[in-house]
Coordinates of C-alpha atoms and ligand atoms in Angstrom, one line a residue:
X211 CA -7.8 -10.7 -13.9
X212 CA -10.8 -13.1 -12.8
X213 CA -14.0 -13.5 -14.4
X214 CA -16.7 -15.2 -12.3
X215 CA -20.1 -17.2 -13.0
X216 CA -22.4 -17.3 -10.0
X217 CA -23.5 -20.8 -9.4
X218 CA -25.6 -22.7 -6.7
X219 CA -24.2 -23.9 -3.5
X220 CA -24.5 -27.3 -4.4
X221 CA -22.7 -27.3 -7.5
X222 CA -19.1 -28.3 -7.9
X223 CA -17.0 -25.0 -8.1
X224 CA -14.3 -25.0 -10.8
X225 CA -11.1 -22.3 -11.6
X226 CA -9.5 -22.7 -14.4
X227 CA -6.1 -21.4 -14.7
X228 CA -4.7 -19.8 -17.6
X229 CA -0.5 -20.0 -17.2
X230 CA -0.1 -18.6 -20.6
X231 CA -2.4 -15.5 -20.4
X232 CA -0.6 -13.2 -19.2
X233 CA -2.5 -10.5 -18.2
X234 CA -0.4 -7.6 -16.7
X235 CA 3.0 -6.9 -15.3
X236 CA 2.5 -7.2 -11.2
X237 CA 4.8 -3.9 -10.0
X238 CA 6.9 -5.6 -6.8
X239 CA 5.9 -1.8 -5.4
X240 CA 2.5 -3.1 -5.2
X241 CA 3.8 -4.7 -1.5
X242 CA 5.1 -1.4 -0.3
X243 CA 4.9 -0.2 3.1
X244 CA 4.0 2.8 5.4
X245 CA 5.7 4.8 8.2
X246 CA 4.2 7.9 9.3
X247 CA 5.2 10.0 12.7
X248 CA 1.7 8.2 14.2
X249 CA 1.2 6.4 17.6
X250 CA 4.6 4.0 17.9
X251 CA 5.3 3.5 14.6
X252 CA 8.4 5.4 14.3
X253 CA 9.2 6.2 18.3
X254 CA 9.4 2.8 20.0
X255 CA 8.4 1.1 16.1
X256 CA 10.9 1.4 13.6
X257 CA 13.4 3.8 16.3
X258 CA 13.7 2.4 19.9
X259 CA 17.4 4.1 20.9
X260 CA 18.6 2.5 23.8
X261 CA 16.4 -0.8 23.7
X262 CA 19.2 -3.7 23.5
X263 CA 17.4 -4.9 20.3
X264 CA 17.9 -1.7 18.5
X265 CA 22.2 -1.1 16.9
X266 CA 24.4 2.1 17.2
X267 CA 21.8 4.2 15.5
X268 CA 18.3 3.0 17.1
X269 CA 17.0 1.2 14.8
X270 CA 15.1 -1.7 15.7
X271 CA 17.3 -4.5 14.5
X272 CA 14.3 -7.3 14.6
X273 CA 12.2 -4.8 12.4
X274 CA 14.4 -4.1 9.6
X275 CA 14.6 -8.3 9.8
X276 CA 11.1 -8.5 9.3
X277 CA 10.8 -5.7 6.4
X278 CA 13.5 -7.5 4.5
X279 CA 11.8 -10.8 5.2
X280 CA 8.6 -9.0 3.6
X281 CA 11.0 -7.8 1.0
X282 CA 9.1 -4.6 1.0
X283 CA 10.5 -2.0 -1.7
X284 CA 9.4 0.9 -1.0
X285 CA 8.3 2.9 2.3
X286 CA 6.3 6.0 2.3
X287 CA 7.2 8.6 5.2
X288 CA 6.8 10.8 7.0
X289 CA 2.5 10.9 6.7
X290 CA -0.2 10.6 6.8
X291 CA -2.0 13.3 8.6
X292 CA 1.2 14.1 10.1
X293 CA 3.0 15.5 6.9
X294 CA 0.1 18.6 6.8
X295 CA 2.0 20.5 9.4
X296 CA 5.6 18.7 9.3
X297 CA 8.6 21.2 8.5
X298 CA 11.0 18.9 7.1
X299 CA 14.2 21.4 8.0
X300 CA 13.1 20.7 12.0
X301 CA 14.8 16.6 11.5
X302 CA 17.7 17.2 10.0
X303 CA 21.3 18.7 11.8
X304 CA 22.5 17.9 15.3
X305 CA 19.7 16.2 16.9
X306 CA 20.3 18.2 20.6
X307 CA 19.2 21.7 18.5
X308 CA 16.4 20.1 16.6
X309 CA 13.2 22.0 17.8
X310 CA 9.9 20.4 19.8
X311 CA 6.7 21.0 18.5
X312 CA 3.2 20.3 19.2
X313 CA 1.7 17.6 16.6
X314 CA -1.7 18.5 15.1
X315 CA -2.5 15.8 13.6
X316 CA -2.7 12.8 16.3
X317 CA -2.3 15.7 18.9
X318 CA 0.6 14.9 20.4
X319 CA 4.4 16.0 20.7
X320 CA 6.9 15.7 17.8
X321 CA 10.6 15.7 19.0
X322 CA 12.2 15.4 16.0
X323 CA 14.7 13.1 16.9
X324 CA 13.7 11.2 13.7
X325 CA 14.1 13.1 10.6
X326 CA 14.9 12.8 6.9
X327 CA 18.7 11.9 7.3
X328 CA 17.6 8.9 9.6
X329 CA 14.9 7.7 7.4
X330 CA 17.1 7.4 4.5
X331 CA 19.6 5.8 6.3
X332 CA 17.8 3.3 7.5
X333 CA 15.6 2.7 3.7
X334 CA 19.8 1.9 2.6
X335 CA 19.9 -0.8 5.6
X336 CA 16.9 -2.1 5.0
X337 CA 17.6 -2.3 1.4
X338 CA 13.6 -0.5 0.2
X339 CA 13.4 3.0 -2.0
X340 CA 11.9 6.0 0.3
X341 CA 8.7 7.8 -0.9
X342 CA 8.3 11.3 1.1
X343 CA 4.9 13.5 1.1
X344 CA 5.1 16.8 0.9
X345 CA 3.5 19.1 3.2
X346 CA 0.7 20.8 1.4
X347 CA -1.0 22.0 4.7
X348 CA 1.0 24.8 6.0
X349 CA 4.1 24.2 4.1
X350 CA 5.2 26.1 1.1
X351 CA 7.1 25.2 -2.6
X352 CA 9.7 26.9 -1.6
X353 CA 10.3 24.3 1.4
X354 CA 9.0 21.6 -1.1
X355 CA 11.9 22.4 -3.4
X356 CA 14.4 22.8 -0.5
X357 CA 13.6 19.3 0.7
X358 CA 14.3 17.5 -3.1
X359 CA 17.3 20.0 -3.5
X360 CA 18.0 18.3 -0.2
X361 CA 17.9 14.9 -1.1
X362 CA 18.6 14.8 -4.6
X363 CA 20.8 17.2 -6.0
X364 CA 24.4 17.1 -6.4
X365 CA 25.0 21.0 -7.1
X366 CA 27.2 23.7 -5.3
X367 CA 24.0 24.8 -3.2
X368 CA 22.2 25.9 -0.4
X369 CA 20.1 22.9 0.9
X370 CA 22.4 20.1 -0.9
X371 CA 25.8 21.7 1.3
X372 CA 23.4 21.2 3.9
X373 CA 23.1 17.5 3.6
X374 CA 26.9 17.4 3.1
X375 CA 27.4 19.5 6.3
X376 CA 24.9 17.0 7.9
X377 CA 27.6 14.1 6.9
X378 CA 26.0 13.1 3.7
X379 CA 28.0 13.8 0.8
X380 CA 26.3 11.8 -2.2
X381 CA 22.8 12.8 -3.0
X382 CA 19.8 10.0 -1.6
X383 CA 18.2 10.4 -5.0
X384 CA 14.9 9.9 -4.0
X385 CA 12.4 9.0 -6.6
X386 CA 8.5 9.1 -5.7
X387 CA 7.1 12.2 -4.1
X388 CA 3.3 13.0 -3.4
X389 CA 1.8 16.5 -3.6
X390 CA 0.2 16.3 -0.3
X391 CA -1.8 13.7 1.8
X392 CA -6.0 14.0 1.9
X393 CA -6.2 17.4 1.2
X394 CA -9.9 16.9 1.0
X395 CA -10.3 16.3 4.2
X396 CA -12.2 17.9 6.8
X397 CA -9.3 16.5 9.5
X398 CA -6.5 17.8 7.4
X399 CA -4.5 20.9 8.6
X400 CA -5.3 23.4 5.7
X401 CA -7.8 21.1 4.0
X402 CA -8.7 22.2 0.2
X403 CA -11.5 22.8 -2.3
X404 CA -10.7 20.5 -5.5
X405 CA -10.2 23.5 -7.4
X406 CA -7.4 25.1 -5.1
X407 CA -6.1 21.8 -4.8
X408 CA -5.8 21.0 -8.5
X409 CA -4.2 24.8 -9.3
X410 CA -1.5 24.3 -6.6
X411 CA -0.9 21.0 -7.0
X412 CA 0.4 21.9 -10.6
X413 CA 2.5 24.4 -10.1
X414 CA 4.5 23.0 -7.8
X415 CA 4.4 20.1 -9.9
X416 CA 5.6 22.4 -12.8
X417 CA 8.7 23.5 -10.3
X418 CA 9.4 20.1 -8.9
X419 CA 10.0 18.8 -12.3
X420 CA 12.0 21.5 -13.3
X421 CA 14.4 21.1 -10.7
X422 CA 14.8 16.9 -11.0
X423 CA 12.9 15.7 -14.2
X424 CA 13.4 12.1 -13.1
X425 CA 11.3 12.3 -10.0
X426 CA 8.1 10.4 -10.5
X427 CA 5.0 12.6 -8.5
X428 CA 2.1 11.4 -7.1
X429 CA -1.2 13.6 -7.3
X430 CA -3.3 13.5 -4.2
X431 CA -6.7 12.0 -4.6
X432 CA -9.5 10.5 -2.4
X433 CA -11.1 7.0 -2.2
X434 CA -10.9 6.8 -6.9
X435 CA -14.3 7.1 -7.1
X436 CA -15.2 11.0 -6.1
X437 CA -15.5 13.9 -7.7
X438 CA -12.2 15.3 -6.3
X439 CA -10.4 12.4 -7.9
X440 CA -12.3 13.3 -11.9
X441 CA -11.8 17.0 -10.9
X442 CA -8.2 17.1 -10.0
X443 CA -7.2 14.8 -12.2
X444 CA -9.1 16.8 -15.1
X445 CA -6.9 19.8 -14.4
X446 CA -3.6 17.8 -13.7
X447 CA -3.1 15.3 -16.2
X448 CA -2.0 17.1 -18.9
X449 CA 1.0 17.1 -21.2
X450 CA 2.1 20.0 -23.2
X451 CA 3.2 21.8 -19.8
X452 CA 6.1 24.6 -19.8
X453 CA 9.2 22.6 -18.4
X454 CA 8.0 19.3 -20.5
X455 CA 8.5 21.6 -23.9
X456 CA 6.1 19.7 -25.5
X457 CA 8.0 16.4 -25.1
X458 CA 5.3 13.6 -26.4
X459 CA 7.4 11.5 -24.1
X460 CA 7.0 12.8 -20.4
X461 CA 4.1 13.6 -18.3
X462 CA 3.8 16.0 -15.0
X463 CA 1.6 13.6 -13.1
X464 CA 2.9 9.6 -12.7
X465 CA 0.5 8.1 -10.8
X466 CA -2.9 9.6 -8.9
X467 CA -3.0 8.4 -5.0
X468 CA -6.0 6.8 -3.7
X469 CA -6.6 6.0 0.1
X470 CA -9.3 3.1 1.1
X471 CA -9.8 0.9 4.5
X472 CA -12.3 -1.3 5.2
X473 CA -13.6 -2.7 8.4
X474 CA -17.2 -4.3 9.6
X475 CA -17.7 -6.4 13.3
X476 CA -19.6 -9.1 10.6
X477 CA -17.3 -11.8 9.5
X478 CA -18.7 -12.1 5.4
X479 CA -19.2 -8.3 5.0
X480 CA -15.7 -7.7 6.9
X481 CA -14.1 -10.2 4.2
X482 CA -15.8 -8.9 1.0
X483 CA -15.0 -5.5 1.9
X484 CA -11.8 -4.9 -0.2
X485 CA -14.0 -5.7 -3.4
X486 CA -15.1 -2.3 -2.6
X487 CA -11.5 -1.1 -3.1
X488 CA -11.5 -3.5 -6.8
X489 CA -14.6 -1.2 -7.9
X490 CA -12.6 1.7 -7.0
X491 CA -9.7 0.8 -8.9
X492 CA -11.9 0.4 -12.1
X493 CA -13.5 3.6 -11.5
X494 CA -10.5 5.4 -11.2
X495 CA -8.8 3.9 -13.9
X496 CA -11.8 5.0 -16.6
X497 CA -11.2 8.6 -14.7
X498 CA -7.6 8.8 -16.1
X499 CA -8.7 7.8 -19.5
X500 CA -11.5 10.3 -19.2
X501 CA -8.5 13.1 -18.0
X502 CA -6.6 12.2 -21.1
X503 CA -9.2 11.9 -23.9
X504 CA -10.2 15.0 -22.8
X505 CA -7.2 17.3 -22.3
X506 CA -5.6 15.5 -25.5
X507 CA -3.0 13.9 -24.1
X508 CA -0.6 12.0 -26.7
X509 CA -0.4 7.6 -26.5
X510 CA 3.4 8.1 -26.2
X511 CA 3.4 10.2 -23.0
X512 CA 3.2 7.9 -20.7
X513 CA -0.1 6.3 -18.6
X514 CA -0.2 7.9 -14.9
X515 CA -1.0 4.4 -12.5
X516 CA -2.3 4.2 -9.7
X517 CA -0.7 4.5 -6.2
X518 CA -3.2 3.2 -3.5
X519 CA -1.2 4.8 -0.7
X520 CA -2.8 3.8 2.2
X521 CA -5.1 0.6 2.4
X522 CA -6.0 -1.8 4.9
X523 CA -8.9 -3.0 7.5
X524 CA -9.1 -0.4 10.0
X525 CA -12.1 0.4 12.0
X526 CA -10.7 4.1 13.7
X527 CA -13.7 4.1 16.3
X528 CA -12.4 0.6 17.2
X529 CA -8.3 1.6 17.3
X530 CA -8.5 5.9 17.2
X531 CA -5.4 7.1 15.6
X532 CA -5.0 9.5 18.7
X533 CA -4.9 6.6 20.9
X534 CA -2.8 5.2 18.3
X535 CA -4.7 2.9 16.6
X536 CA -3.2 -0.5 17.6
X537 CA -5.5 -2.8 15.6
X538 CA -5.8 -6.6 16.9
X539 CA -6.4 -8.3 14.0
X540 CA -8.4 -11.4 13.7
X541 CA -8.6 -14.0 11.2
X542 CA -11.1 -12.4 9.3
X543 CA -9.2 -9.7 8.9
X544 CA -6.1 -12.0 7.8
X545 CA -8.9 -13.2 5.0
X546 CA -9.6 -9.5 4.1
X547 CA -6.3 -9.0 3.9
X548 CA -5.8 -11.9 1.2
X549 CA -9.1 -10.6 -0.5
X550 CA -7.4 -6.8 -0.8
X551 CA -4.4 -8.3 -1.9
X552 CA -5.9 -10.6 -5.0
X553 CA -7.7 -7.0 -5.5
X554 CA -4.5 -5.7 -6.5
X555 CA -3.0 -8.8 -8.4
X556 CA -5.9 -9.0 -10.6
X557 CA -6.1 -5.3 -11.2
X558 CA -2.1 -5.3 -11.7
X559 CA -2.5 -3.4 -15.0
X560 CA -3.7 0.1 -13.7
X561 CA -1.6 -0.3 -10.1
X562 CA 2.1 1.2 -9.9
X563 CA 2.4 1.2 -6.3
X564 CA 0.5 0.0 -3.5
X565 CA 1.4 0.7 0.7
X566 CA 0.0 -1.0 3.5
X567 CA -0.8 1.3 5.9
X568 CA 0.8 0.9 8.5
X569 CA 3.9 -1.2 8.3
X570 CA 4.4 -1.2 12.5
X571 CA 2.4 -0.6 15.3
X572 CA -0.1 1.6 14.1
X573 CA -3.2 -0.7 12.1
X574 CA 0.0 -3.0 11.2
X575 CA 0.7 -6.5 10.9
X576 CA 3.9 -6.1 12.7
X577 CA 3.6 -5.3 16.7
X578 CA 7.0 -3.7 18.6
X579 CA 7.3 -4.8 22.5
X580 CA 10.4 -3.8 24.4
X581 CA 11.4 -7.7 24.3
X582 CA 10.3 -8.5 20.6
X583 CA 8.0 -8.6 17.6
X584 CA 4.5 -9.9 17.2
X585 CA 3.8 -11.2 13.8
X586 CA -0.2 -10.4 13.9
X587 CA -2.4 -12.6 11.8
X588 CA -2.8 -10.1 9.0
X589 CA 1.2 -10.8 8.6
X590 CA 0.6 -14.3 7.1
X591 CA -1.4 -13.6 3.5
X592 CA 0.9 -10.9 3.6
X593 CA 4.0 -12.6 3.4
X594 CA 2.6 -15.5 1.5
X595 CA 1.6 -13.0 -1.3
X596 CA 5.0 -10.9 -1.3
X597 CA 7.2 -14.7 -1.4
X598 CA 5.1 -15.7 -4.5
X599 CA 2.6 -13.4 -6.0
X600 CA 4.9 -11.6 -8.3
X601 CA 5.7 -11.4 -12.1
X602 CA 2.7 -11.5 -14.4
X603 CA -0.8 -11.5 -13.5
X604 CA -2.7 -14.6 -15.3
X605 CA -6.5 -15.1 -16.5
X606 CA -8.7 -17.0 -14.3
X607 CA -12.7 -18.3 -14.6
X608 CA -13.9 -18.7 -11.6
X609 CA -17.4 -20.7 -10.8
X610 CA -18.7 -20.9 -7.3
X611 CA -21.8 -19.8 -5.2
X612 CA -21.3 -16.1 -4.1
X613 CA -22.0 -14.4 -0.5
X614 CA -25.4 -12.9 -0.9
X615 CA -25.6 -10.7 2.8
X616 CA -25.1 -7.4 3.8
X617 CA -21.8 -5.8 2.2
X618 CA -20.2 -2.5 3.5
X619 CA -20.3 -0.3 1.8
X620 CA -23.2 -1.0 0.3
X621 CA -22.7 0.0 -2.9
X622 CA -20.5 -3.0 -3.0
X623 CA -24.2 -5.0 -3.9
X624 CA -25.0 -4.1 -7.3
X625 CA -21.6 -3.0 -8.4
X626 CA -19.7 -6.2 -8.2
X627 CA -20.0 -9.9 -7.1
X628 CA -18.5 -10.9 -3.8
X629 CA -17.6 -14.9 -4.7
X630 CA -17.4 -17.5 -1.3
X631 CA -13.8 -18.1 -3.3
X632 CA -11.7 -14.7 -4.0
X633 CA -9.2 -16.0 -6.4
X634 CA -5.8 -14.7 -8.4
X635 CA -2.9 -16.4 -10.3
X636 CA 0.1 -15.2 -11.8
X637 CA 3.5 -17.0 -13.2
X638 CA 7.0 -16.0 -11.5
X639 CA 9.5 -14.9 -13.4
X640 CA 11.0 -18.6 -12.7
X641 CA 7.7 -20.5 -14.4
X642 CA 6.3 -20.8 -11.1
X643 CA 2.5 -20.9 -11.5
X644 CA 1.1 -19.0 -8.6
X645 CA -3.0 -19.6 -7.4
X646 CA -4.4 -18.0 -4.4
X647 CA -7.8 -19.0 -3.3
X648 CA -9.9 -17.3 -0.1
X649 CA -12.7 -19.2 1.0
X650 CA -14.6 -16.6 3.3
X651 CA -17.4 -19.4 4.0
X652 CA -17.6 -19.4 8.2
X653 CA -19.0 -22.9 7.7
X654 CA -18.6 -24.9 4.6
X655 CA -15.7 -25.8 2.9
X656 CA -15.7 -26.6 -1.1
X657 CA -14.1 -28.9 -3.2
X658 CA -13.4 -27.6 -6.5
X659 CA -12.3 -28.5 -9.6
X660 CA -8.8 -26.9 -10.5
X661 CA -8.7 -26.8 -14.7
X662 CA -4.8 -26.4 -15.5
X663 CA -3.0 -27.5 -12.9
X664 CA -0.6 -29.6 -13.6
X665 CA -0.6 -33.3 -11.8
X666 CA 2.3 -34.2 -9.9
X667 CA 3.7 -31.8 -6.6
X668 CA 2.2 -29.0 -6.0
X669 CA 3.0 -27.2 -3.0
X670 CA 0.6 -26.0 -0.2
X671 CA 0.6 -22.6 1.7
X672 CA -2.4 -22.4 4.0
X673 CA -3.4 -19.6 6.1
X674 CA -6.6 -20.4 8.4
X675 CA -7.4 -20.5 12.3
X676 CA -10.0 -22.1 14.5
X677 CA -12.5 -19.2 14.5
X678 CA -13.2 -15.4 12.7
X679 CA -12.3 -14.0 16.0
X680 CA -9.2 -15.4 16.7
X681 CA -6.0 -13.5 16.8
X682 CA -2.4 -13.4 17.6
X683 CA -1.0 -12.2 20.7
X684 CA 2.8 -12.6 22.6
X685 CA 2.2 -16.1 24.0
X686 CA -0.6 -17.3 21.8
X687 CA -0.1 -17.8 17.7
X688 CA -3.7 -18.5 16.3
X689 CA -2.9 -18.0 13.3
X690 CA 0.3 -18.8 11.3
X691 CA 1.0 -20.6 7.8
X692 CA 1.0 -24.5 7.2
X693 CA 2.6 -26.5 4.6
X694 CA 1.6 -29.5 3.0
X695 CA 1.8 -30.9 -0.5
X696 CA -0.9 -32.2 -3.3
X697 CA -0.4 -34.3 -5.8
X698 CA -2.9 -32.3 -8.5
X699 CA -5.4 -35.0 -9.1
X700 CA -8.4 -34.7 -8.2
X701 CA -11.2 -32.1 -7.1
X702 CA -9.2 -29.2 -4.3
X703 CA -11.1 -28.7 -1.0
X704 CA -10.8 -25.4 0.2
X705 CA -11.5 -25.6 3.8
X706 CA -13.5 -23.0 5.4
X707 CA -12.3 -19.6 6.5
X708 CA -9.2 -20.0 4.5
X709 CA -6.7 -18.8 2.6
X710 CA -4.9 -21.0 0.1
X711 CA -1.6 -20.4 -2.0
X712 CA -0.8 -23.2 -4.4
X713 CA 2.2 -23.1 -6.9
X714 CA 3.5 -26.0 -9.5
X715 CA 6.5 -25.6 -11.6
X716 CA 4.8 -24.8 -15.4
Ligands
AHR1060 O1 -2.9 5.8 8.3 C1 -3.5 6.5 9.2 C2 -4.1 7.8 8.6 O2 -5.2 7.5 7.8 C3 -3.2 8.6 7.8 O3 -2.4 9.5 8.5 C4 -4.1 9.4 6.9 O4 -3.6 9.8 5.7 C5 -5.4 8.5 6.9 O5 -6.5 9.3 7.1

């Protein structure tokens, strides 16, 4: 949480830090990641059988390195787009009877060669919870429920002998399901109204939860601040359900999805973009309150969160997700990065779960090529942030001059401020204090004051490169992270086009 008091460009800017305001919890899933069956991400990404950097099962050896260096906890699979037309009994059993089919959604051609089994095997290597969508486009509950019986249940039955005939005796117990991906949209295979949407999404949210209480679901909505989002979650978040027997204690809906990305070709308005995605979150988070003041839902069942799915800078006329929407990110989009990131540490209160989309290949940080990885710029913040921003969420004030151009959307002007520095704190649970500072300036740096730090070392983690345009490539590293130290005295410079991470021992 930030407030922030516009002041002239001239005048010395000042944060002041506020170790022992804790604000919120930060959830780790907040640094989640993404796989869909999209481009490269899982053929040749996360699965490369027979390259010599992959082990006995195909698995890319250097990418599960890099997801546990991330420390990412939780991966959403199999879409996306994809999951609208995906029959989950097509990946699972011997792979040489596993069926071919075409792929609607990028338009291409889905082997199955990849399926649930080898997804959940390779979440247990990697050491990070799976998160499966269901298929709301031309799949049925029936298949919905034979998937969780599938993974989850440890009964004398159809689809769970079928996971033990597959060579999987103990159940994966997977936890967080969605009820579809996008249904509003006009690109999604058997796209919905709100109001079919809603009705069907709580039935089989009814039947899901009668079959394993303990999984949490995920409601599909659209960017937080639409009519779809108020509408369906009107009609789902509700408590006195059959199933729940009036339990004060349990709720059919956990958390409402929301999908965002942000892209512009201008530096400032490419930076300030993800404040877009902060106004969202607000807006969403009144919408659930709304939901439950009016359907009279109890204080003791529990608050549904929010579970921004899918975020990111993507431009898809710049990187189409038929071609297979390989991004090259710059360093502006590293800073936009840090900025959506600070989004979600200062709005830690309302978000449960939060999945960069996409964790390789496709609009990712992380690049596959037969002989390696490339760690593209948008990598850095997002290491930086997963290493240190964690725990509690901590009260800032923020002074400093504000970027007064052309914001996309728009609507960003007028709804919320976009600062020069883009700030968030938080205290590890070890009494680190945490401070994270983006200066989106292209040309000035500024030295600030820093209220609350405490003299003596505090450590330096700087992310920056030589121009807005720069990016990282197999022979070239433009951008990477620095290290120096400060001794806390003093006014801070923030240098231009910059992100800064500073932590001191409270
Ligand atoms: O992440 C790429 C695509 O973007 C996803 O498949 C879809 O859900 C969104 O439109």
């Amino acid at each position: 949480m930030a407030t922030f008091t516009k002041i002239s460009e001239d005048e010395t800017p000042s944060i002041t830090i506020h170790p022992s305001h804790k604000v919120a919890k930060i959830n780790d899933n907040v640094y989640g990641g993404f796989t869909e069956h999209m481009g490269r991400c899982i053929y040749g990404g996360i699965f490369d059988p027979g390259n010599p950097l992959s082990d006995e099962n195909g698995y890319r050896k250097d990418v599960m390195e890099a997801f546990k260096e991330l420390n990412v906890p939780v991966v959403r699979y199999p879409g996306g787009n994809f999951v609208a037309t995906y029959h989950w009994t097509d990946g699972v059993g011997p792979r040489e009877k596993r069926p071919k089919r075409p792929e609607l959604a990028w338009l291409g051609l889905e082997t199955n060669e990849f399926g649930t089994d080898e997804f959940l095997k390779w979440c247990e290597l990697v050491g990070t919870e799976p998160y499966l969508a269901l298929n709301f486009g031309t799949g049925t509950l029936d298949e919905a429920l034979g998937w969780l019986e599938y993974c989850n249940s440890t009964q004398n039955t159809y689809y769970a002998n079928l996971r033990r005939q597959n060579g999987r005796e103990k159940p994966y117990n997977v936890k967080y399901w969605a009820l579809g991906n996008e249904m509003w949209g006009p690109w999604q295979v058997g796209q919905m109204t709100k109001e079919d949407y809603a009705k069907r999404a709580y039935q089989w949210a009814k039947a899901l939860k009668l079959l394993d209480p303990s999984i949490v679901l995920i409601l599909c909505g659209e960017t937080g601040y639409s009519t779809w989002d108020s509408y369906v979650l009107k009609e789902c978040v509700k408590w006195d359900v059959h199933g729940l027997g009036g339990d004060r204690t349990k709720s059919l809906i956990d958390m409402h999805s929301i999908h965002i990305y942000t892209a512009d070709s201008d530096h400032a308005a490419n930076a300030t973009a993800p404040r877009s995605a902060e106004r969202a979150i607000q807006i969403t988070s009144s919408l659930i309150d709304l939901a439950r003041i009016e359907n009279g839902v109890p204080n003791t069942v529990p608050r549904p969160t929010i579970c921004f799915d899918e975020w990111n800078v993507w431009d898809p006329k710049r990187a189409p997700g038929e071609q297979g929407a390989e991004e090259k990110y710059t360093l502006s989009d590293a800073l936009a990065v840090g900025i959506w990131l600070n989004v979600f540490i200062r709005q830690a209160k309302d978000i449960g779960m939060a999945n960069i989309a996409q964790s390789v290949n496709v609009i990712s940080p992380l690049m596959t090529h037969k002989n390696g990885l490339v760690k593209q710029t948008t990598w850095w913040p997002l290491l930086l942030f997963s290493k240190y921003m964690r725990g509690g969420t901590i009260a800032l004030n923020v002074r400093c001059a504000e970027y007064e151009g052309r914001t996309n959307p728009s609507w960003v002007r007028g709804t919320i401020e976009t600062p020069w520095l883009d700030c968030s704190g938080c205290v590890s649970e070890d009494g680190w204090v945490n401070l994270t500072v983006i200066n989106v300036h292209e040309e000035k740096g500024f030295e600030t004051r820093l209220e609350g730090v405490k003299e003596g070392t505090v450590l330096v983690f700087r992310v920056t490169g030589a121009a807005v345009g720069v990016v990282n490539t197999e022979s070239e590293q433009n951008v990477g992270i620095k290290e120096e130290a400060w001794d806390g005295k003093g006014l801070y410079m923030f240098p231009k086009l910059s992100m800064t991470l500073l932590r001191w021992k409270a």
